[in-house]
Coordinates of C-alpha atoms in Angstrom, one line a residue:
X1 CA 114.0 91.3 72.0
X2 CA 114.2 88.1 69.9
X3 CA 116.7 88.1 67.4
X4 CA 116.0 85.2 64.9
X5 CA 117.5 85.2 61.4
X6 CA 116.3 82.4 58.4
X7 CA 119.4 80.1 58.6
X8 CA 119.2 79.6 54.5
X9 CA 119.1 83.2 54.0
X10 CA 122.9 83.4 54.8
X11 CA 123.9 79.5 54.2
X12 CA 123.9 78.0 51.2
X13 CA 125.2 74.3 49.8
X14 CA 126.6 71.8 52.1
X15 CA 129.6 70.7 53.8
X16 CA 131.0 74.0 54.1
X17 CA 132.8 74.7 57.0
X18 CA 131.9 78.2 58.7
X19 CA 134.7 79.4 61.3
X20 CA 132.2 82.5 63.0
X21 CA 129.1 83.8 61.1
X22 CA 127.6 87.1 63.0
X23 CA 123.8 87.1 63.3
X24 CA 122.2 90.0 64.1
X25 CA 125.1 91.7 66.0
X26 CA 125.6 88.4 68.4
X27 CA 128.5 86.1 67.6
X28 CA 127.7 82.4 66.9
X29 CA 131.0 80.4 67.3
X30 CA 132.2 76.8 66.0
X31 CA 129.0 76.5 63.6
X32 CA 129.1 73.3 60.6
X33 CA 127.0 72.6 57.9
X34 CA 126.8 68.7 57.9
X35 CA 123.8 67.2 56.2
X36 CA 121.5 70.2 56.1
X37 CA 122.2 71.2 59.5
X38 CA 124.3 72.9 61.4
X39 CA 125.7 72.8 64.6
X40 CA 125.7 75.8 66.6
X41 CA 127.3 75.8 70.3
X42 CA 126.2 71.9 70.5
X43 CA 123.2 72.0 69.2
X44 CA 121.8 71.0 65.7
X45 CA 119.6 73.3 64.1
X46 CA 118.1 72.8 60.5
X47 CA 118.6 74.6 57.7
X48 CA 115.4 76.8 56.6
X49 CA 114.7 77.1 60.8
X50 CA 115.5 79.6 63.2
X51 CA 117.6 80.7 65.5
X52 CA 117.0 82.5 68.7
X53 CA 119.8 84.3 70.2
X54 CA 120.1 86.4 73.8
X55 CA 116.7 86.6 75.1
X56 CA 116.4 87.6 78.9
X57 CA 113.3 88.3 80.1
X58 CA 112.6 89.8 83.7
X59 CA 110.3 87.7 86.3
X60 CA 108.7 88.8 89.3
X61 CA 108.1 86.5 91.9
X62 CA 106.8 89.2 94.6
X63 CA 106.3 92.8 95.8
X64 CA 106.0 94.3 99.3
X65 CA 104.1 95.5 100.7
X66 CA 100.8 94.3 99.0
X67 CA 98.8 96.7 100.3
X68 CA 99.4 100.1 100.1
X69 CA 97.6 103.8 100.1
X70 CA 96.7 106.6 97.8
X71 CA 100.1 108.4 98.9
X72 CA 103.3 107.5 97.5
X73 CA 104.7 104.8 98.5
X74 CA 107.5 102.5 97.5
X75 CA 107.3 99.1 96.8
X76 CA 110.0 96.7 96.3
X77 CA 110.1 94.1 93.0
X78 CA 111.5 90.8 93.6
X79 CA 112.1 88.9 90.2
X80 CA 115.3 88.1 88.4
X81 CA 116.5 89.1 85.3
X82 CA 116.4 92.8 85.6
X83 CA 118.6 95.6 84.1
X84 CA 119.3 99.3 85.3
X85 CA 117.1 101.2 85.4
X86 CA 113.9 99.1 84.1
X87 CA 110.4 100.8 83.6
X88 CA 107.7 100.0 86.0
X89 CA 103.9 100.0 85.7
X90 CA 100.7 99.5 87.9
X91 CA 98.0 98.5 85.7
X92 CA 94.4 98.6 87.1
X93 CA 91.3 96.5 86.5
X94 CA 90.4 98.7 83.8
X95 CA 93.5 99.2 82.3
X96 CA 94.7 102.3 83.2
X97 CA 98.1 101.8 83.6
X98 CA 100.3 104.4 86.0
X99 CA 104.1 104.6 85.7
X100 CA 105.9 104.9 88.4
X101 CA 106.5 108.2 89.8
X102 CA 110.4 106.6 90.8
X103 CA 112.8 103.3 90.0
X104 CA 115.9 102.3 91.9
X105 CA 118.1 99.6 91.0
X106 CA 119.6 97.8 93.4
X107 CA 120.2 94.5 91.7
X108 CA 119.1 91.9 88.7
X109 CA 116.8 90.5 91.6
X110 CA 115.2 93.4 93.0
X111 CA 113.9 96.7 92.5
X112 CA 112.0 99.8 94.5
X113 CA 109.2 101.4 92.9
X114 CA 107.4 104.5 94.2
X115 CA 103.9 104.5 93.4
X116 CA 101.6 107.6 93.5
X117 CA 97.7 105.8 92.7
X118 CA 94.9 107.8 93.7
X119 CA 92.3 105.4 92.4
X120 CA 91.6 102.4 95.4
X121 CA 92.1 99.2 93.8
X122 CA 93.7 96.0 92.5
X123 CA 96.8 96.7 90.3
X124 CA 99.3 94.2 87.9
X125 CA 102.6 94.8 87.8
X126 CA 104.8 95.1 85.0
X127 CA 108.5 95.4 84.2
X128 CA 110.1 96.8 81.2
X129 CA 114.2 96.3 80.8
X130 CA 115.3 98.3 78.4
X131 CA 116.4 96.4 76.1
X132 CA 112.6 96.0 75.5
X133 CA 112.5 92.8 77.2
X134 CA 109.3 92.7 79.6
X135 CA 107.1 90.9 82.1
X136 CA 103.3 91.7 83.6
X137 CA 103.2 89.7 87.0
X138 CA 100.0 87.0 86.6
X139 CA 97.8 88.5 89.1
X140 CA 97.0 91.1 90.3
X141 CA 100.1 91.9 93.2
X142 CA 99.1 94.7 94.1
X143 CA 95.9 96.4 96.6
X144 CA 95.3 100.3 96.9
X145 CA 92.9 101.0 99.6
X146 CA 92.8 104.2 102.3
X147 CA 93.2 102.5 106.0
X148 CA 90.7 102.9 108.7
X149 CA 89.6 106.3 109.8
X150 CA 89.2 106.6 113.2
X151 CA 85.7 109.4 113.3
X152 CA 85.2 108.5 117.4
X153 CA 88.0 111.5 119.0
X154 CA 90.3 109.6 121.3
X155 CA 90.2 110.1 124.7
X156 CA 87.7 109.8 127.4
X157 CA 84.3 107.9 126.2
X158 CA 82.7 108.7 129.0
X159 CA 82.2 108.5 133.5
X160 CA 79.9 105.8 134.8
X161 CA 78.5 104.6 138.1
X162 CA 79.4 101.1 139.5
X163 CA 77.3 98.8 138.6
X164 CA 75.4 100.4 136.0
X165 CA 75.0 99.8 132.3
X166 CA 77.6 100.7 129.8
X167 CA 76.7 102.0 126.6
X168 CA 79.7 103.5 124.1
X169 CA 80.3 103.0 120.1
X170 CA 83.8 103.6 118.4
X171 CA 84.0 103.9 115.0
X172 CA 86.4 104.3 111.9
X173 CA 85.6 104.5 108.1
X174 CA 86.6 101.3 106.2
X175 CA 86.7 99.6 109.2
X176 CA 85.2 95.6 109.0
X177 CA 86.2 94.4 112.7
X178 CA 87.8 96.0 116.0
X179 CA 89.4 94.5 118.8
X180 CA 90.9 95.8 122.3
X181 CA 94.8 96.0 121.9
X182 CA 96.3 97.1 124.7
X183 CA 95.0 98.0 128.1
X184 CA 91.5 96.6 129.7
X185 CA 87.4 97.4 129.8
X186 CA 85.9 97.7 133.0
X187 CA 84.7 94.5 134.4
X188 CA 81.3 93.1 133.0
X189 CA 82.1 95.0 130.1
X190 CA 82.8 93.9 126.8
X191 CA 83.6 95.2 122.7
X192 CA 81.7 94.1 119.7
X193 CA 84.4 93.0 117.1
X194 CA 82.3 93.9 114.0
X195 CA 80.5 96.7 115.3
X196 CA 82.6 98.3 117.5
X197 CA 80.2 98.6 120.7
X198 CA 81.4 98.9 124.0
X199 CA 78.5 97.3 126.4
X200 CA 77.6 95.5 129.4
X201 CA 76.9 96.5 133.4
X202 CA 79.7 97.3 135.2
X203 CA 80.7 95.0 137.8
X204 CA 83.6 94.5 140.5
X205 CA 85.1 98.5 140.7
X206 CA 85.4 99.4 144.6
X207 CA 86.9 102.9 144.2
X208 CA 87.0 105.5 141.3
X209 CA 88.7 103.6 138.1
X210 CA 89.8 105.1 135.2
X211 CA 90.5 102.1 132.3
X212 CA 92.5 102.6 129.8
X213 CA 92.4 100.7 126.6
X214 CA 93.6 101.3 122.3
X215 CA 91.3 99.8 120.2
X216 CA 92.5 98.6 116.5
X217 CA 90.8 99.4 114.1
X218 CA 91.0 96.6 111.0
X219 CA 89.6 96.7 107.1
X220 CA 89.2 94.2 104.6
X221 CA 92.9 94.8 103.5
X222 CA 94.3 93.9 106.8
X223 CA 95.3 98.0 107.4
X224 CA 94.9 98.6 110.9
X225 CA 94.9 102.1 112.8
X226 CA 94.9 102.4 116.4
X227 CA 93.4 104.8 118.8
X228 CA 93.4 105.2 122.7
X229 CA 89.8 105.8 124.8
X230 CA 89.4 105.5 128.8
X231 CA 86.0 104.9 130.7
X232 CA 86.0 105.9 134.2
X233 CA 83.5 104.2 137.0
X234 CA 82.8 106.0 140.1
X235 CA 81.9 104.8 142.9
X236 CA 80.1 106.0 145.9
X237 CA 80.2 106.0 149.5
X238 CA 78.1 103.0 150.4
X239 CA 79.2 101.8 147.0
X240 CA 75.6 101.7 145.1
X241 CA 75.6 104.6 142.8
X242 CA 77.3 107.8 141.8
X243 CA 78.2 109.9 145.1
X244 CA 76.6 113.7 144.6

């Protein structure tokens, strides 16, 4: 906290010398009145002012991760200034402000936070030392938001013939855009990135092919999930059609 005392409260005349005056608990050294001033460490300061003596406030520069989910999860503070064991606060768009559920010090440059938020969101930060010296970050650092739910099962999407159409849909709650991440379509096949439909006509399979492919899943947070499907084509004997 700022600790400030009226200078002519406690000095009075001039050109008296003063060895060590105490203000407020914290030692000034070497101070001299000369010509309504004095001189306190090096610097002049006028009689009838102020003085403002160990103020340290925290600063956050960054947290990570920015994004996180309605479980717990811990978040690490990256600032300077900070003293074991500070408080730390989320504070949503309305206000609501959640403590966190957890602090760890592990030095005057960075902290862990666990966070428990339920509500999905954009959240301030703020640190409290405990000597009552505090700081709010200037934006809002921090996203709560569920990832994508997969709601297609994984597995097997489906058999079909060479050469014919391919029709499937994957899809996944909060989900703005998919993409194939590992593995391949059948050929002539293709996925919509926004809407997560698998079409086209098969071409190029000469035997039975199984393809295996994971699809990620991404929303508007950049949280991803992942989830494996296959599509098998059969093929007949002359190679036209499905074989019965």
């Amino acid at each position: 906290m700022t600790k400030a005392r009226d200078l002519a409260n406690f000095v009075s005349g001039t050109n008296s010398a003063i060895g060590t005056t105490q203000i407020d608990d914290d030692a000034v050294t070497n101070a001299k009145i000369a010509n309504e001033s004095i001189t306190i460490n090096g610097s002049a300061v006028n009689l009838g002012g102020s003085v403002t003596v160990g103020e340290t406030k925290p600063t956050i520069s960054s947290i990570s991760p920015t994004v996180i989910e309605n479980t717990q999860t811990s978040v690490t503070i990256a600032g300077t200034n900070f003293v074991s064991v500070p408080t730390v606060e989320a504070i949503g768009s309305t206000g609501a402000i959640v403590r966190a559920d957890e602090v760890s010090f592990t030095s005057s440059t960075s902290i862990v936070a666990k966070f428990t938020l339920p509500i999905d969101g954009t959240y301030f930060v703020r640190v409290e030392n405990n000597d009552g010296n505090a700081v709010r970050s200037s934006s809002a650092l921090l996203t709560v938001s569920d990832a994508p739910a997969w709601t297609t099962s994984a597995g097997s999407l489906g058999s079909n013939a060479a050469g014919s159409s391919v029709s499937y849909t994957v899809a996944a709650t909060n989900a703005t855009s998919f993409a194939v991440q590992s593995g391949s379509l059948p050929g002539g096949v293709s996925l919509n990135t926004s809407t997560g439909a698998i079409t086209g006509t098969e071409s190029g399979a000469t035997s039975e092919t199984t393809y295996s492919f994971t699809i990620r899943a991404t929303d508007a947070e950049g949280q991803t999930a992942d989830r494996a499907f296959s599509i098998t084509i059969t093929v007949s004997i002359n190679n036209s059609g499905q074989f019965n």
